[in-house]
Structures are given as structure tokens and as C-alpha cells.
Short mmCIF file of C-alpha atoms and ligand atoms in Angstrom, two decimals:
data_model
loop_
_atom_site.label_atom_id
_atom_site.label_comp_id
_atom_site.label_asym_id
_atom_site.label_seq_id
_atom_site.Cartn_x
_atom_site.Cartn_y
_atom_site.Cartn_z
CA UNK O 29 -18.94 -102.88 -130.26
CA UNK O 30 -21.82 -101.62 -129.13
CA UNK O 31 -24.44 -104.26 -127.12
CA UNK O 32 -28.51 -104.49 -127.25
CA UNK O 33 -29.90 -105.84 -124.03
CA UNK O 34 -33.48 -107.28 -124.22
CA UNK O 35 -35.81 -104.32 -123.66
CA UNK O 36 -33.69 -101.69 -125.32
CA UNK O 37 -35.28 -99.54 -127.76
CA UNK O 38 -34.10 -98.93 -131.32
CA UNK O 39 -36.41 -98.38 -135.15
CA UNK O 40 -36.49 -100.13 -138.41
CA UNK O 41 -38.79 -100.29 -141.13
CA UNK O 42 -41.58 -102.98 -140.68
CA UNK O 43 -42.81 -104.97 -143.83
CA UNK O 44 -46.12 -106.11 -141.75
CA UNK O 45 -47.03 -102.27 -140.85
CA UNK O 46 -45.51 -100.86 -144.11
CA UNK O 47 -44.15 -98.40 -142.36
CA UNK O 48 -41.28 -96.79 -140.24
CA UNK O 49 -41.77 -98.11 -136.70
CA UNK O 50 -40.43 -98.06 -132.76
CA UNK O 51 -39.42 -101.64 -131.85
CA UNK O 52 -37.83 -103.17 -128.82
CA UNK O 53 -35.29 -105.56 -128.20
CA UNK O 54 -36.72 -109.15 -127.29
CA UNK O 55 -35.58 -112.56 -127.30
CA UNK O 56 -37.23 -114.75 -130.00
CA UNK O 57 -36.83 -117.89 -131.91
CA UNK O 58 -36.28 -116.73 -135.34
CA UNK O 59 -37.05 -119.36 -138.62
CA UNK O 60 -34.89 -119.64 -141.54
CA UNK O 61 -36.77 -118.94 -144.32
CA UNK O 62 -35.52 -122.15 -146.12
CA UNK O 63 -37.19 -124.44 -144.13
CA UNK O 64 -34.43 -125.92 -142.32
CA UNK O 65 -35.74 -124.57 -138.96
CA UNK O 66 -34.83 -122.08 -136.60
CA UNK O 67 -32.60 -120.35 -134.30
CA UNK O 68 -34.07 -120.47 -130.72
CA UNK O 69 -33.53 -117.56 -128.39
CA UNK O 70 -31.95 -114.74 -130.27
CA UNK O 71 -32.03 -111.34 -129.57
CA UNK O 72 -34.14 -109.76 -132.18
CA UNK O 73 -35.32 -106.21 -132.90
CA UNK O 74 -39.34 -106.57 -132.62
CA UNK O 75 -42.24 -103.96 -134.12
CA UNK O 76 -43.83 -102.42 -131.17
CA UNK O 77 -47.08 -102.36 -132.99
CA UNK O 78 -47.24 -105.43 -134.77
CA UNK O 79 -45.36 -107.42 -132.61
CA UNK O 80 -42.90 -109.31 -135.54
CA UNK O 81 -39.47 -109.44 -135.94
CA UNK O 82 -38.27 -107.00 -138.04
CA UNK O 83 -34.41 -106.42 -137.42
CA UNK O 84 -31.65 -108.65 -136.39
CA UNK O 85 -28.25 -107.00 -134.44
CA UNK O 86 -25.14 -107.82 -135.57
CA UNK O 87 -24.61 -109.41 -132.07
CA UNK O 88 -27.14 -112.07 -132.68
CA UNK O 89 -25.62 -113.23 -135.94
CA UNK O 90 -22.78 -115.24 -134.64
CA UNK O 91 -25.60 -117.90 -132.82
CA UNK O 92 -27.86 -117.70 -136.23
CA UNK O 93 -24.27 -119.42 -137.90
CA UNK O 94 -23.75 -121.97 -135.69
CA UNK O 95 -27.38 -123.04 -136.03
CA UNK O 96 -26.75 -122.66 -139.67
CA UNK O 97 -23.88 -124.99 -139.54
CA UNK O 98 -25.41 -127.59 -137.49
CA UNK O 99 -27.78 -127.94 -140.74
CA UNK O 100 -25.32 -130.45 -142.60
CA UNK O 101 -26.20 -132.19 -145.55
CA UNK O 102 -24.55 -135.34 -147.35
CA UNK O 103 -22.16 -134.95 -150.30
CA UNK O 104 -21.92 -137.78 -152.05
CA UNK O 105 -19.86 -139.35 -155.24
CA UNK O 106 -18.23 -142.23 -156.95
CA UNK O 107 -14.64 -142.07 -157.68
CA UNK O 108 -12.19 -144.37 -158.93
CA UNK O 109 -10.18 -146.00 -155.86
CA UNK O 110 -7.04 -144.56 -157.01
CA UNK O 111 -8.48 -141.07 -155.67
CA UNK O 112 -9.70 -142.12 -152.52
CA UNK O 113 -5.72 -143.35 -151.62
CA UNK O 114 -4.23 -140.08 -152.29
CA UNK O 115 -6.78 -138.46 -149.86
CA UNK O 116 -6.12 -141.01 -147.84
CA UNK O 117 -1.88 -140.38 -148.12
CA UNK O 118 -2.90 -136.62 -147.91
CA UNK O 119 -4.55 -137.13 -144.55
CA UNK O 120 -1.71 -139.03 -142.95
CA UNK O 121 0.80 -135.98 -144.08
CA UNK O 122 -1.35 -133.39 -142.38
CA UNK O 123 -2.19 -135.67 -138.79
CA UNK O 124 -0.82 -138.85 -137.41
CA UNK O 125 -4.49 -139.55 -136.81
CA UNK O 126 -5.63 -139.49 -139.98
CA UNK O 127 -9.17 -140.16 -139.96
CA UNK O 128 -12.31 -139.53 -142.33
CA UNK O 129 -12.33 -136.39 -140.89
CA UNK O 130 -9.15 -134.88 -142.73
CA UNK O 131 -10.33 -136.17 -146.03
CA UNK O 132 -12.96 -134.50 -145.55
CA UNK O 133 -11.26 -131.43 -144.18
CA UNK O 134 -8.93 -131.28 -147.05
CA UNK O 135 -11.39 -131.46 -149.84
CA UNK O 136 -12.73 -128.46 -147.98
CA UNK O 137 -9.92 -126.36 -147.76
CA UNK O 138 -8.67 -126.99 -151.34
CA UNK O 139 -12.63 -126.42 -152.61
CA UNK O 140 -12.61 -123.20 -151.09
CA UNK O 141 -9.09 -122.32 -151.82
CA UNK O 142 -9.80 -122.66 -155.51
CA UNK O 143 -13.50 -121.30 -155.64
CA UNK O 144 -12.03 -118.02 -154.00
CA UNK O 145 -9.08 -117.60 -156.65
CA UNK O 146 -10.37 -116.09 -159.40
CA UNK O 147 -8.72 -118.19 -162.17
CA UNK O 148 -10.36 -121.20 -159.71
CA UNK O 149 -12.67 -122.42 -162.34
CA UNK O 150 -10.10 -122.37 -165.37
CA UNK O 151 -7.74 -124.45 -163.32
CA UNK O 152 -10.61 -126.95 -161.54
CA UNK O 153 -11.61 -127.35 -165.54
CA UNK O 154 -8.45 -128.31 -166.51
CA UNK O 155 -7.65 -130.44 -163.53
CA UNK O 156 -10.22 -132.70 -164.13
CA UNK O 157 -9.59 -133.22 -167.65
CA UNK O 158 -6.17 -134.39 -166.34
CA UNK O 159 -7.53 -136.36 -163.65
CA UNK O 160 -9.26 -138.37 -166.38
CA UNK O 161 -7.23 -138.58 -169.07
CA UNK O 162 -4.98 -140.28 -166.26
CA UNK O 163 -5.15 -144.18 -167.11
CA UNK O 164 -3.19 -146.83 -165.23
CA UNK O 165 -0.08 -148.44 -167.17
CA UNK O 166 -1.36 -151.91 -167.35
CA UNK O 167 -4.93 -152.36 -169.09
CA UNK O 168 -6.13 -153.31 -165.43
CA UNK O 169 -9.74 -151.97 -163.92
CA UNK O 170 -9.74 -149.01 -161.53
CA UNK O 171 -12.81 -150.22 -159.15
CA UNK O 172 -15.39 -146.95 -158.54
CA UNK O 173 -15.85 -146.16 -154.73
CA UNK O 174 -18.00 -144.23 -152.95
CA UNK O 175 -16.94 -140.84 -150.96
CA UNK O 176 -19.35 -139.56 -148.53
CA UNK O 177 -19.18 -136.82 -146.32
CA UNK O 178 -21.68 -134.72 -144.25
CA UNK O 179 -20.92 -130.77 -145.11
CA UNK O 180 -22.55 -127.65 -143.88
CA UNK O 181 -25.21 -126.11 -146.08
CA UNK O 182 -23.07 -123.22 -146.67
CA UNK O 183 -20.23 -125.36 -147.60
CA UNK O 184 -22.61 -126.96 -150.28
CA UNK O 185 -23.45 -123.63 -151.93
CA UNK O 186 -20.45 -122.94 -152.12
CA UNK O 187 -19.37 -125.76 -153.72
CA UNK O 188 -22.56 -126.21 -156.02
CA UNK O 189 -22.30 -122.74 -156.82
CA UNK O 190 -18.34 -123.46 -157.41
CA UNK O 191 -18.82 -126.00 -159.83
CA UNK O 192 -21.82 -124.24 -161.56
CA UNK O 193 -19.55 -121.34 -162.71
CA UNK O 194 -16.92 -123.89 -163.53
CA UNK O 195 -19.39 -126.14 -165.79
CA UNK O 196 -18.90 -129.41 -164.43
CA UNK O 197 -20.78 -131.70 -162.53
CA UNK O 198 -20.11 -132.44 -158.95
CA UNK O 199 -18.15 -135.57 -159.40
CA UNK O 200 -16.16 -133.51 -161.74
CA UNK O 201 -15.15 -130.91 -158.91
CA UNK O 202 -14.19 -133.47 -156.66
CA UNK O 203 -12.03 -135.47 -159.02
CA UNK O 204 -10.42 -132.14 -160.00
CA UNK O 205 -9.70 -131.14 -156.32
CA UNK O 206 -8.18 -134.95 -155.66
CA UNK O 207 -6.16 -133.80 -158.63
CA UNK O 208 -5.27 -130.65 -157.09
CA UNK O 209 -4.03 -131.96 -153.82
CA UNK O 210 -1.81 -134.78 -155.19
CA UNK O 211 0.00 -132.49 -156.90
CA UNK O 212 0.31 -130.02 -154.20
CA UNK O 213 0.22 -132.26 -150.97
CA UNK O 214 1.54 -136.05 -152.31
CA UNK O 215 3.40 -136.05 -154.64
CA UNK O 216 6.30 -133.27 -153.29
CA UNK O 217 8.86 -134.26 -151.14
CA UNK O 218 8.27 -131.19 -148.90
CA UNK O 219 4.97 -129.54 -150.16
CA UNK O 220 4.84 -125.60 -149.64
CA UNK O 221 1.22 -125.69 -148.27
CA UNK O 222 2.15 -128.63 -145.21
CA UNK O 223 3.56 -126.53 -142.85
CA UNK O 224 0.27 -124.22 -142.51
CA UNK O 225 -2.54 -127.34 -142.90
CA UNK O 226 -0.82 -129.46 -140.17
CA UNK O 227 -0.93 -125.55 -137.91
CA UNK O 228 -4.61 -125.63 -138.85
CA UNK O 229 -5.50 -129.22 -138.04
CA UNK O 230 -3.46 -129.01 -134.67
CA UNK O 231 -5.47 -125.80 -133.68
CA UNK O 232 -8.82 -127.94 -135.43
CA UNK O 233 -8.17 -130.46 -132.72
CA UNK O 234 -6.75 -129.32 -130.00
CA UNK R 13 -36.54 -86.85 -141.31
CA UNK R 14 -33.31 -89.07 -142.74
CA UNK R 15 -30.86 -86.14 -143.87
CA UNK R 16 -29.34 -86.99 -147.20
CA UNK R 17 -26.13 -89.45 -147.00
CA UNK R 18 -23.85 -88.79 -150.17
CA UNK R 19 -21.92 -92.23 -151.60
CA UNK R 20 -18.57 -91.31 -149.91
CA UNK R 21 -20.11 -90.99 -146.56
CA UNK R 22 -22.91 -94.04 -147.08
CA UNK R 23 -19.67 -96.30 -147.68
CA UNK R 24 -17.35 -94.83 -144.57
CA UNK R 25 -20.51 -95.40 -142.11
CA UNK R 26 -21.57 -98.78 -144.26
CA UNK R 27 -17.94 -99.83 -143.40
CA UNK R 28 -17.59 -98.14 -139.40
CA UNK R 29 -20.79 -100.16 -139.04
CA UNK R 30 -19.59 -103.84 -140.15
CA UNK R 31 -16.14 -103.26 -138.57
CA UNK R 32 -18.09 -102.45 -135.49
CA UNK R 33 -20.16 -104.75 -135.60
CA UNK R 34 -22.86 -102.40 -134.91
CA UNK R 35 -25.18 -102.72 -137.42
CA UNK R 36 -28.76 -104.58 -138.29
CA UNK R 37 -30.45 -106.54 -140.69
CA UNK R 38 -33.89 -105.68 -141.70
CA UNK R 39 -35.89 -109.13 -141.51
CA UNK R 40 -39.53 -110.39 -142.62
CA UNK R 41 -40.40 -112.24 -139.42
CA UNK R 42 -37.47 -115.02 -140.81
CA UNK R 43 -33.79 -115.26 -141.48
CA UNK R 44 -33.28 -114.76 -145.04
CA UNK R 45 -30.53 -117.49 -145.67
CA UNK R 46 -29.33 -116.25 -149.02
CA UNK R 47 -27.83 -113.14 -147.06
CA UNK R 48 -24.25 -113.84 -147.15
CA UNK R 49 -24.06 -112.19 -143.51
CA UNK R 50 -25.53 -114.90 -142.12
CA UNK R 51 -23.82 -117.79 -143.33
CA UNK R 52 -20.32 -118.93 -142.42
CA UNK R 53 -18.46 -118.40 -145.84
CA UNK R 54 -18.60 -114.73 -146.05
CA UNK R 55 -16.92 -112.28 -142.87
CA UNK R 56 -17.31 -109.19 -142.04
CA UNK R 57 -14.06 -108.24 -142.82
CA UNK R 58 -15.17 -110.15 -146.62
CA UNK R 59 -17.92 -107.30 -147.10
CA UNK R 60 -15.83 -104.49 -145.55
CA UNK R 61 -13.13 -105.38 -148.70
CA UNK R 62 -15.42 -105.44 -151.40
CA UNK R 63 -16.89 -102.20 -150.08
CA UNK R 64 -13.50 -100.30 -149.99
CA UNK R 65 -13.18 -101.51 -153.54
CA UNK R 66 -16.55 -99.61 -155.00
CA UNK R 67 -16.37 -96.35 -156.15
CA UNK R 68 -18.84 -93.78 -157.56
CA UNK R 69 -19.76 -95.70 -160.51
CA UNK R 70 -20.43 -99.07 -158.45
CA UNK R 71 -22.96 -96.90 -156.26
CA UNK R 72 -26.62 -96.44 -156.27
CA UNK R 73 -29.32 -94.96 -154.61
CA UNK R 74 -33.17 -95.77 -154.38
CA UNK R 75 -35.77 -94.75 -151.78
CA UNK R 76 -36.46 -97.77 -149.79
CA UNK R 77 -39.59 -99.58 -151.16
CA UNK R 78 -42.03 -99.41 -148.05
CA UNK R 79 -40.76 -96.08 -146.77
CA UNK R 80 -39.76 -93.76 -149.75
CA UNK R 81 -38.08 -90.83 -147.47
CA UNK R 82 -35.11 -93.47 -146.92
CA UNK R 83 -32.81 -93.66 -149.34
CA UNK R 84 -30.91 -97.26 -149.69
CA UNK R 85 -27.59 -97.38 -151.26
CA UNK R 86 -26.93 -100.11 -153.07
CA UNK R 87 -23.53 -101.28 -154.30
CA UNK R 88 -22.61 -103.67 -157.33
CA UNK R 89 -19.29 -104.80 -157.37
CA UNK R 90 -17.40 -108.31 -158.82
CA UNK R 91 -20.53 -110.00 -159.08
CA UNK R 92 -21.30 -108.45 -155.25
CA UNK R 93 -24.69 -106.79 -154.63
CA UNK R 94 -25.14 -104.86 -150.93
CA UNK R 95 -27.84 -103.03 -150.11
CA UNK R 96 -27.90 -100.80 -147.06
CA UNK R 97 -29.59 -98.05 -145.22
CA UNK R 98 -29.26 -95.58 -142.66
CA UNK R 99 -32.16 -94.79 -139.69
CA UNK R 100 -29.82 -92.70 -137.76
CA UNK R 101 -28.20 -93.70 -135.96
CA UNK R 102 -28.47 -97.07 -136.91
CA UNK R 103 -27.52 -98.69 -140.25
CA UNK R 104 -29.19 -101.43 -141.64
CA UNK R 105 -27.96 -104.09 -144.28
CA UNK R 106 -30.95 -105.69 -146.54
CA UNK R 107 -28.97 -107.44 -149.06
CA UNK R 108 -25.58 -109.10 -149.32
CA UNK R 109 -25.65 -111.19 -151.93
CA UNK R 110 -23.21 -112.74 -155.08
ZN1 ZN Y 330 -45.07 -103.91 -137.43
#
């Protein structure tokens, strides 16, 4: 790959000067246009005649997504108990240090497993209808608790955009995934997917 | 000024350029977040698939907005939508979006 250094010359096309301009290669700190700040110090391609940003290099792009993952935001939802114990029985399968971490990290793997597979939003429908037509044997009362969990902004568009095409609510996704990884993860003697999260956690925290 | 880049060449350089890693983004003074390239969901190697999957049918072309004499190529493909131009010999990606 081929590397800018800061004073290099290259062109693009400037929106400010409408026009097809000679720019040079400066260090800047760059906004997101979102409002969620700004990555300090990138290498930027700037209009020699209007002085703005008007290119980024490919180079500078891994630095603009770890700023972008920094920006977390809270995911938040009450579930019955029941589901928070078979996240909690996942986590201990996949590290002897189960923590809130690995729920957390399991609800994202599984949530991006299933928004990627195209049938994703058939099956996360029809999970959660199972999930709640699911009632304990005894006429006893399930209490509702609260999951929480800070997630990168990316990770929450994906996951709001997940259960968009899937038409259910949040709550609804979640409850379906829980679904999803006690049948693959809990309930099976030796599950088929084990082998390749505990790889993933150990590399995760090592 | 920009010679005329057909659709089987735009996608081979479009490609060369994210496998590379040698292309740019054209920006409006910020980062526009909704451009998958930026975020940590979508790879590289993500955009280089979809591209290998368009064919002549998927592809596009329009002269860019602010500078007419460059033509952007613009793919649509499984709900995909890349937009990309050439300013030899660079190659610049405006849009990739779902
Ligand atoms: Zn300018």
C-alpha cells in the first residue's frame, strides 16, 4: 500500500471551491458530521485554495474507527430473569472468567451472526415468538430484569437497523438472540459453535 | 482531461484500489458517518465482495455533480449503493452505503 506523508501533493474535487482542485497532505482534526465529535490529528487531503478538508486516504481511516468506537452508547432492556441465566451459563462455557463482559460479547456475536445471514430476520422473528410462548411449568412469576450494556455506535446501527428489517422492537431482538444461543450454546452437550467462541475470547483477552 | 473508464475497468481499479488500500474519500470538511468505510462493521474486503458480485446491469454512470467532466460510477447491488470516481491516478469513494 501506497503511504501519504504530510506535505505530499495529490487532487480531489472541492465542494467549498466547486471545483477540481490541487490539495496537500496535512494533519487535521477532522469532525464527524453526527455530532459525536472528532478525530484529532489525521492525515487529511486539504484544498490548496480554500484551505478545507476535502479528501481522506485510506491510511487515515483505521484511527477515524477507533475514535468511532470509543463513541459507545447504552443498550438497554427488561427481560424476564430466566434469560439473563442462560447468558449467564453461556458465558461460563465460553471463559472460566465469565464476567459481564461475555454476555455482552455473546449477544454481539450472535446479533451479528444472524443480521448478516440472509434468512436472519425470518429466524430472529420466529425465535422470539418461541422465546415467549415459553411459560414456566408451575403458574409461578418470572421477575423482569434489567440488561444493560455499553455498545459501539456502529454496533447499535447495526442492531437497530437489524431489528427494523426484522419488525420487532428491540427487546424483541434480544429475547430472540437469548433464544438463539440457548439452543446453540446451553442446551447441547458439546455445541458446534464452542470450540471457535472460546478461540475468540482467548485471543479477546489475551 | 479524465479519459473515459468503461464498467469492467471502473470495477477492476474500484477493487485494485480497496484491496490496496490506496484509495480516498471525498469529504465536506467532516467525516460523513453513514459511509460504511468508516465504521467498524463493514471491511474492505466486505465492499471488494459485493463489487465482484455487480455486473453490467448493477452499473451506472453520472458526471460528478460539481465537476461534470468526471464521470462517477455508481453501483447498486443487494440493497448496496457505492459510488466512486477516478482523478487519475487516484480513485475516490463518495458513497458506501446499505
Ligand atoms: Zn477549496
Amino acid at each position: 500500500m501506497k503511504l501519504y506523508s504530510a506535505g505530499d501533493k495529490s487532487k480531489a474535487i472541492c465542494e467549498t471551491c466547486q471545483d477540481m482542485v490541487e490539495t496537500t497532505f496535512l494533519y487535521r482534526d477532522v469532525p464527524f458530521d453526527d455530532g459525536t465529535g472528532k478525530v484529532k490529528d489525521i492525515l487529511a487531503s486539504v484544498c490548496d485554495r480554500c484551505g478545507e478538508v476535502v479528501a481522506i486516504p485510506a491510511q487515515s481511516l483505521p484511527a477515524i474507527r477507533r475514535a468511532r468506537e470509543k463513541v459507545e452508547v447504552s443498550l438497554e432492556a427488561q427481560v424476564p430473569a430466566s434469560d439473563i441465566e442462560i447468558l449467564d451459563a453461556a458465558a461460563t462455557r465460553i471463559s472460566e472468567r465469565a464476567s459481564v463482559r461475555h454476555r455482552k460479547f455473546l449477544l454481539a456475536f450472535y446479533v451479528r451472526k444472524m443480521a448478516r445471514d440472509p434468512q436472519g430476520a425470518e429466524r430472529i422473528k420466529q425465535l422470539f415468538l418461541e422465546a415467549k410462548a415459553a411459560k414456566p411449568k408451575a403458574k409461578v412469576k418470572v421477575p423482569r430484569k434489567r440488561l444493560s450494556f455499553k455498545v459501539s455506535h456502529d454496533f447499535e446501527e447495526e442492531f437497530a437497523a437489524f431489528a427494523k428489517i426484522s419488525g420487532l422492537k428491540k427487546t424483541q431482538v434480544l429475547r430472540g438472540v437469548v433464544r438463539e444461543i440457548r439452543s446453540d450454546l446451553v442446551a447441547p452437550e458439546y455445541p458446534a459453535s464452542l470450540p471457535q467462541l472460546r478461540e475468540l475470547v482467548a485471543t479477546m483477552e489475551s | 482531461m479524465t479519459k473515459k473508464v468503461g464498467f469492467k475497468e471502473a470495477k477492476r481499479r474500484a477493487i485494485e484500489a480497496l484491496r490496496n488500500k490506496t484509495y480516498q474519500i471525498e469529504e465536506r470538511q467532516e467525516i460523513e458517518t453513514k459511509n460504511l468505510l468508516y465504521g467498524n462493521t463493514v471491511s474492505e474486503e466486505d465492499v471488494i465482495e459485493i463489487i465482484i458480485k455487480c455486473r453490467g446491469q448493477d452499473h451506472e454512470m453520472q458526471p460528478h455533480h460539481m465537476v461534470k467532466t468526471v464521470d462517477v460510477h455508481i453501483l447498486r447491488k443487494d440493497g448496496w449503493y457505492i459510488k466512486f470516481y477516478f482523478l487519475d491516478p487516484e480513485t475516490f469513494f463518495l458513497s458506501v452505503h446499505r
